CSV table of C-alpha atoms and ligand atoms in Angstrom, one decimal:
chain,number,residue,atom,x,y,z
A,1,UNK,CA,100.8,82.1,101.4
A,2,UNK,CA,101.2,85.6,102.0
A,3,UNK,CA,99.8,88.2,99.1
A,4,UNK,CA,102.7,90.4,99.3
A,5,UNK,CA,105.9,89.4,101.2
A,6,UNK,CA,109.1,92.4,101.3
A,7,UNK,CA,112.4,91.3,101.9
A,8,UNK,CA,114.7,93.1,103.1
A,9,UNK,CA,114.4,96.3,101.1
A,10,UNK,CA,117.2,99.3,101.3
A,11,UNK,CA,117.1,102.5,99.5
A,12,UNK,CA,119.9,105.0,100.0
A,13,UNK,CA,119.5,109.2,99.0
A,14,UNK,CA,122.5,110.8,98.7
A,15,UNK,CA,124.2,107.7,100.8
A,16,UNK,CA,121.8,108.6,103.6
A,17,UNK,CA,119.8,104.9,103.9
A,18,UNK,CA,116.1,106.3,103.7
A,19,UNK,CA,114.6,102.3,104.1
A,20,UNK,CA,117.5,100.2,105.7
A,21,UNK,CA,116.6,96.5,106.0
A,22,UNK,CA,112.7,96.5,106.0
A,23,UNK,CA,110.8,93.3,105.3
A,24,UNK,CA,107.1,92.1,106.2
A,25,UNK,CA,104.4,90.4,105.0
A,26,UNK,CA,101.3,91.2,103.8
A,27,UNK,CA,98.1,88.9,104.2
A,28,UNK,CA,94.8,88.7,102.5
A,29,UNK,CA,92.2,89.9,104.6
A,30,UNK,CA,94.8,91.7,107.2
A,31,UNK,CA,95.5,95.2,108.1
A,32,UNK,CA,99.1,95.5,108.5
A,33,UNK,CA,99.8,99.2,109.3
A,34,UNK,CA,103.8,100.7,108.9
A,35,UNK,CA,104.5,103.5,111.9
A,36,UNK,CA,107.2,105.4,112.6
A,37,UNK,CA,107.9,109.0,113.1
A,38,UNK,CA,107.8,111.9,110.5
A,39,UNK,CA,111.1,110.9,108.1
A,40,UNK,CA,110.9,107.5,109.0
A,41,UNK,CA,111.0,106.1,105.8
A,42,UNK,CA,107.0,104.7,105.5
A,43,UNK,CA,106.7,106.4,102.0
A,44,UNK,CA,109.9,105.7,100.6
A,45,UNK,CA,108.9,102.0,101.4
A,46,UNK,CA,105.4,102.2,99.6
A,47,UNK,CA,107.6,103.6,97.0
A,48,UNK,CA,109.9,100.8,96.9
A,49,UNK,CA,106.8,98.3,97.3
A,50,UNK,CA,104.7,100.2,94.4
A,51,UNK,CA,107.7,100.1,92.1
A,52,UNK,CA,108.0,104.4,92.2
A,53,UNK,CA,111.4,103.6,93.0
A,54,UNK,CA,113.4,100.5,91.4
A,55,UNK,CA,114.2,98.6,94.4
A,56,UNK,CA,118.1,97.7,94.5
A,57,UNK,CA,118.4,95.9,97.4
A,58,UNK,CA,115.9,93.1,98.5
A,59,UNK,CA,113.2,91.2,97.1
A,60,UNK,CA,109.2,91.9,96.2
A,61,UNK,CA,107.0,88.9,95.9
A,62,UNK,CA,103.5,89.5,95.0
A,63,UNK,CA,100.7,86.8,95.1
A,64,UNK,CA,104.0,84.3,94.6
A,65,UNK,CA,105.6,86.2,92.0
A,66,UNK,CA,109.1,88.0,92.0
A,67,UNK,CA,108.1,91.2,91.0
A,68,UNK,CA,111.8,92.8,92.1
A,69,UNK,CA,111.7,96.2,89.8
A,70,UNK,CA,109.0,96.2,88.0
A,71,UNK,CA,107.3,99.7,87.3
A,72,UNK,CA,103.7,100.7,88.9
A,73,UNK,CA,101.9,99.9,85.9
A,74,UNK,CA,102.8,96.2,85.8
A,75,UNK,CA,102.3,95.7,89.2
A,76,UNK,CA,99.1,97.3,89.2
A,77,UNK,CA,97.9,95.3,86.6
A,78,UNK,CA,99.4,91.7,88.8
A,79,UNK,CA,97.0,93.6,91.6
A,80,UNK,CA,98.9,95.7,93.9
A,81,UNK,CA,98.0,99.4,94.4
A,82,UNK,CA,98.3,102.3,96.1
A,83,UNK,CA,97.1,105.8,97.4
A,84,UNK,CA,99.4,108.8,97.6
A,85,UNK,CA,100.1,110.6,100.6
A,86,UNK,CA,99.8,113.9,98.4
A,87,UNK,CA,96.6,113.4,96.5
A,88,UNK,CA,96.5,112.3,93.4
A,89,UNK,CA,93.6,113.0,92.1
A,90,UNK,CA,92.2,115.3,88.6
A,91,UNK,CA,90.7,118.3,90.0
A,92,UNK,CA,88.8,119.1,86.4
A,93,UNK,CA,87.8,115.6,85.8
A,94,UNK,CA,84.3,114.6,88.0
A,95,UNK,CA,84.1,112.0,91.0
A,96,UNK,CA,83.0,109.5,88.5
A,97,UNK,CA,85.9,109.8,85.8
A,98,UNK,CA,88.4,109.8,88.5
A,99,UNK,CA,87.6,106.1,89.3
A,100,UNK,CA,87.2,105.7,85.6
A,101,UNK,CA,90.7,106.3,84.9
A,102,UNK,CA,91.9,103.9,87.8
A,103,UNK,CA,89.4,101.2,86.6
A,104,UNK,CA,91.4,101.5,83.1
A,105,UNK,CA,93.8,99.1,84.1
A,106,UNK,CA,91.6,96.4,84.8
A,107,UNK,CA,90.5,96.3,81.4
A,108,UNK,CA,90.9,94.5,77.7
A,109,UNK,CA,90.3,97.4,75.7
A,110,UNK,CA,90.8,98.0,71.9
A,111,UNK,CA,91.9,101.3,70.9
A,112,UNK,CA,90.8,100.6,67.4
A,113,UNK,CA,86.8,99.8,69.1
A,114,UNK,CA,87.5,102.6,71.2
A,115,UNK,CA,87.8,104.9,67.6
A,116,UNK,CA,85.1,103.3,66.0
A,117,UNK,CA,82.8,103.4,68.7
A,118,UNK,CA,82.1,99.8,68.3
A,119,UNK,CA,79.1,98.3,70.8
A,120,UNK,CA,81.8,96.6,72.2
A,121,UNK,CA,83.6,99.4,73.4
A,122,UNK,CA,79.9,101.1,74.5
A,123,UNK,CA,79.5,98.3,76.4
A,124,UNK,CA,82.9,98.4,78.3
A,125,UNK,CA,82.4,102.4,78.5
A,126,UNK,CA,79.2,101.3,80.4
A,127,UNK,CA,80.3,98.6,82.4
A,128,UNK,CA,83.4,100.5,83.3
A,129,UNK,CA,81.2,103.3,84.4
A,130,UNK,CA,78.9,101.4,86.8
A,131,UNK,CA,82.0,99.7,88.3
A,132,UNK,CA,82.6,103.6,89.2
A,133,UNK,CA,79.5,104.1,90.6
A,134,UNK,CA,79.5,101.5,92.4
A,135,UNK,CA,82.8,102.3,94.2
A,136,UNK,CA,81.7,105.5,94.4
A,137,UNK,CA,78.7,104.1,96.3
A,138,UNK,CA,80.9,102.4,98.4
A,139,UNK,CA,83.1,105.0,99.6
A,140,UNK,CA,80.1,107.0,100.2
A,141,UNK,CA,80.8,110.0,97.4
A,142,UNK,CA,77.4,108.3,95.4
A,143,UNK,CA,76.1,112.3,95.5
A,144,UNK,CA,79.0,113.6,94.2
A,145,UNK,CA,79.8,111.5,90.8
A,146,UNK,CA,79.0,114.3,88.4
A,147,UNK,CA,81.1,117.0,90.6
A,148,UNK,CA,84.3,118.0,89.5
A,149,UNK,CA,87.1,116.6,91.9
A,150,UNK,CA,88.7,120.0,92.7
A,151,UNK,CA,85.2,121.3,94.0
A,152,UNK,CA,84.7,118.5,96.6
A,153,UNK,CA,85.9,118.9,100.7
A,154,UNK,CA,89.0,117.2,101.7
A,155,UNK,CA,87.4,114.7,103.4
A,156,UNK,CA,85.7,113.5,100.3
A,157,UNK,CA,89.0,113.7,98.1
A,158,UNK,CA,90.8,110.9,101.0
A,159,UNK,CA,87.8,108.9,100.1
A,160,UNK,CA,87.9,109.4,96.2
A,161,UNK,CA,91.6,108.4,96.4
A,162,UNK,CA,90.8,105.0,97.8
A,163,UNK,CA,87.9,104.7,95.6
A,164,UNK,CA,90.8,105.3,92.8
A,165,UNK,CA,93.1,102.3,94.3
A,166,UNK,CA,90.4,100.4,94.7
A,167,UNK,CA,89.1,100.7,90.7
A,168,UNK,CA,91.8,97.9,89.3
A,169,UNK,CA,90.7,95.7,92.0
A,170,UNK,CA,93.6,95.0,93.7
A,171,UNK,CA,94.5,92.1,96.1
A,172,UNK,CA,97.0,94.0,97.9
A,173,UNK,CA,96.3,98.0,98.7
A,174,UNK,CA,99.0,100.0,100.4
A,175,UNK,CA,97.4,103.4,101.9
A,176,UNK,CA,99.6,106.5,102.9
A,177,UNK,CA,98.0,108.6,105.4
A,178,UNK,CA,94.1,108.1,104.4
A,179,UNK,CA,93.1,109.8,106.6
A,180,UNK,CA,95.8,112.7,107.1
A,181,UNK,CA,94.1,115.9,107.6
A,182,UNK,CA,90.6,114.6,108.2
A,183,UNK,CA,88.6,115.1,111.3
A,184,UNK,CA,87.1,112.4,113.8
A,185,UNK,CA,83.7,111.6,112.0
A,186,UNK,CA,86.0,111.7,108.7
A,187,UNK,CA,88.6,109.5,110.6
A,188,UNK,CA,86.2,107.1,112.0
A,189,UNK,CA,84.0,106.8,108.3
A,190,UNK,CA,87.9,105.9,106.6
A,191,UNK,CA,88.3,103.1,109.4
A,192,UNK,CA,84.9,101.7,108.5
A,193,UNK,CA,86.0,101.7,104.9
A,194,UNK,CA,89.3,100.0,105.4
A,195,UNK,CA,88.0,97.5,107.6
A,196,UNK,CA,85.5,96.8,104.9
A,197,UNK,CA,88.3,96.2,102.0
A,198,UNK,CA,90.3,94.0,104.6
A,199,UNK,CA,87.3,91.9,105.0
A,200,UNK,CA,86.6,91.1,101.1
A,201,UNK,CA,90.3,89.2,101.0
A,202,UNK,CA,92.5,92.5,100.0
A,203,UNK,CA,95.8,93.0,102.1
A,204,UNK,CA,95.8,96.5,103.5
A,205,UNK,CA,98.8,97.8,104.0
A,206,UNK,CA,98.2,101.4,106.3
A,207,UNK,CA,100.7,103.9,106.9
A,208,UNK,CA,98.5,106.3,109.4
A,209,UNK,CA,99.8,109.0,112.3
A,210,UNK,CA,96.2,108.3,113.9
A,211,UNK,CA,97.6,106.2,116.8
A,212,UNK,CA,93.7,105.3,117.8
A,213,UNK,CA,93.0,104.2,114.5
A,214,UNK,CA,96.1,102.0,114.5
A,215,UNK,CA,95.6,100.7,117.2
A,216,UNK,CA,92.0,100.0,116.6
A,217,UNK,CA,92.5,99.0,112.7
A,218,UNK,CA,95.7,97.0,112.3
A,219,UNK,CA,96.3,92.8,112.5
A,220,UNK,CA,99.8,93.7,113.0
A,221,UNK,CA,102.4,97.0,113.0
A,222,UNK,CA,105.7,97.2,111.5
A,223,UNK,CA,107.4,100.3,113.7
A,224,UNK,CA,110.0,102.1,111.6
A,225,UNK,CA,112.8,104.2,113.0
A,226,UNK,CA,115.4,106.3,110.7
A,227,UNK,CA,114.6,103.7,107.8
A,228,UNK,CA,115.2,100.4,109.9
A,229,UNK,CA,112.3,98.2,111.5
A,230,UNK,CA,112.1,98.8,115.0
A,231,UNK,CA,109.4,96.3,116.1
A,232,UNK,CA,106.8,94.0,114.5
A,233,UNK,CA,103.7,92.3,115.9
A,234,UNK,CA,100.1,92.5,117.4
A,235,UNK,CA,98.9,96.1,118.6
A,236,UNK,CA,98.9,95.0,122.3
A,237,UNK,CA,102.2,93.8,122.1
A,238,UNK,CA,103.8,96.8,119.9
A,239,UNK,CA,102.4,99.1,122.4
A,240,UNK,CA,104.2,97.7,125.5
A,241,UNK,CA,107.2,97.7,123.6
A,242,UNK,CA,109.4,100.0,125.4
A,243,UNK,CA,112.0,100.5,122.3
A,244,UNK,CA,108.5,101.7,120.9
A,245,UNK,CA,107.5,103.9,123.6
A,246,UNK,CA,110.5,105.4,123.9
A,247,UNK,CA,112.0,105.8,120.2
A,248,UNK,CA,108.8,106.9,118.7
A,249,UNK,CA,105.9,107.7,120.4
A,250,UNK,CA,107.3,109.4,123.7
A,251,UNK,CA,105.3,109.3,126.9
A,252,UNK,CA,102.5,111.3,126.3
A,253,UNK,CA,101.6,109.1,123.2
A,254,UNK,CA,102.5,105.8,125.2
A,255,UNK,CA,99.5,106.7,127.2
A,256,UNK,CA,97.5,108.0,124.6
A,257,UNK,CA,98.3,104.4,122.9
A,258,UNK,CA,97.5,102.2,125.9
A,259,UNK,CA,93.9,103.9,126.0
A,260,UNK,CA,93.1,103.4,122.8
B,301,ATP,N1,113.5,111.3,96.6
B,301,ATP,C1,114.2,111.6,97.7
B,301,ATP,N2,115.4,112.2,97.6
B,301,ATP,C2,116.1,112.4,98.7
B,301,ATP,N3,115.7,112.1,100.0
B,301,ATP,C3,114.5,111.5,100.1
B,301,ATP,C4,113.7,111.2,99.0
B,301,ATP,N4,112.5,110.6,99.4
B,301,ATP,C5,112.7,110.6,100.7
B,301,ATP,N5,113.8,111.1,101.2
B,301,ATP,C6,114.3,111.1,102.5
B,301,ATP,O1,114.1,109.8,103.1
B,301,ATP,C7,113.7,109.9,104.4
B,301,ATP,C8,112.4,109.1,104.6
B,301,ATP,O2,111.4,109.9,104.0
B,301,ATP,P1,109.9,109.4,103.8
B,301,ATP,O3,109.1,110.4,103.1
B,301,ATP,O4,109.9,108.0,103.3
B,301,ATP,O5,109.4,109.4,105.4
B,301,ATP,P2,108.0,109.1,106.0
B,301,ATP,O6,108.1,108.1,107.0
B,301,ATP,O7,107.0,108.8,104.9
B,301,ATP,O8,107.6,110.5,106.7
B,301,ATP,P3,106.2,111.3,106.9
B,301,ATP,O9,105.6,110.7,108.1
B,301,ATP,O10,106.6,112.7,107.1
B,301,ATP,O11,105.4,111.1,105.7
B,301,ATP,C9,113.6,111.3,104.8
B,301,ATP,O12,114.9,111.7,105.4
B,301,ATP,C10,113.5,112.0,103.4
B,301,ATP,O13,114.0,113.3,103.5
B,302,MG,MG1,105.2,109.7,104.3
């Protein structure tokens, strides 16, 4: 059974269809990545998928569950989530308490233990806070937990934002442009990390420009075009395609794509 299965979503702006049509399926352990050119309709999708956006045509099944408008929160807490193309995360608060707050989800807590400062809610604050570190560890920012988010390099903040998604320990992760902005090592350390999540069981779900990570990264590739699905299937397949080649990436980029 597939972790997340989208059927045939549509969302219209201003009656201009932004997603037209657009269903796939997500699978536990899989990388399938969503490309398409600038305008496309990728983020308006995670945002139908993520519940930003109540979705008013089509159908969301999570883990076998209709989960058809429900906002982010709930469907965090049933185990999908997401990182924002924009980042998302507190510039004041440190490395560490970023991950805190996503982790908060994943919890039981009492608000009343939380007051008191019962040992039951010390030993939730500590648990809670070695889950961070650990992630933290994990995504590489270990050095950094005690350093406020706004003073770390860009290519640490893309890696602090999936540390974030990754705090409620989700079973399905969608990804919008991880690694947008970052340079090759940066690139190649956020491919190491995806592959990583895909192999403990989550379903990855990538929107990326990076044709070479892609190509490299992704079980399948869902190709939007002006909101409607344009292809679907393998890398080596989706590359040949020649609606592909020609409606998106253009010649110079078919090439670039068949190197890859
Ligand atoms: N809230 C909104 N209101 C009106 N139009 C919107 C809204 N969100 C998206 N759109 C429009 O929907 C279309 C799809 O946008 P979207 O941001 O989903 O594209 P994208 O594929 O993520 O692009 P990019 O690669 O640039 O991130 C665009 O024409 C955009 O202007
Ligand atoms: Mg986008």
């Amino acid at each position: 059974m597939s972790l997340l299965v989208a059927e045939n979503l549509g969302i219209a702006f201003g009656g201009v269809k932004a997603v037209d049509g657009v269903s796939f399926c997500a699978e536990a352990g899989q990388v399938l990545s969503i490309i398409g050119p600038n305008g496309a309709g990728k983020t308006t999708l995670f945002n139908l998928v993520s519940g930003v956006y109540k979705a008013r045509e089509g159908r969301i099944v999570l883990n076998g569950r209709d989960v058809t408008g429900l906002p982010p929160h709930r469907l965090a807490a049933l185990g999908l989530s997401r990182s924002f193309q924009n980042l998302q995360v507190f510039t004041r608060m440190t490395a560490r308490e970023n991950v805190m707050v996503g982790r908060h989800l994943r919890e039981r807590r009492s608000v009343i233990a939380d007051l008191l400062r019962l040992p039951s809610s010390e030993r939730q604050n500590r648990a809670t806070r070695a889950a961070a570190d650990d992630l933290l560890r994990f995504v590489r920012l270990d050095g950094a937990a005690d350093t406020p988010a706004g003073a770390l390099p860009y290519g640490a903040l893309k890696r602090l934002e999936i540390a974030r998604a990754l705090a409620s320990e989700p079973k399905v992760l969608l990804l919008d442009e991880p690694a947008a902005g970052c340079n090759a090592v940066e690139t190649e350390e956020i491919d190491r990390l995806i592959r990583e999540v895909a192999d403990q069981g989550v379903a990855v779900v990538l929107v990326e420009h990076d044709m070479k990570l892609v190509m490299k990264i992704s079980d399948r590739i869902l190709v939007l075009d002006r909101g409607r699905p344009l292809a679907e299937g393998p890398p080596q397949e989706v590359r040949r395609n020649p609606a592909v080649i020609e409606a998106y990436l253009g010649p110079g980029h078919a090439r670039e794509a068949a190197h890859a």
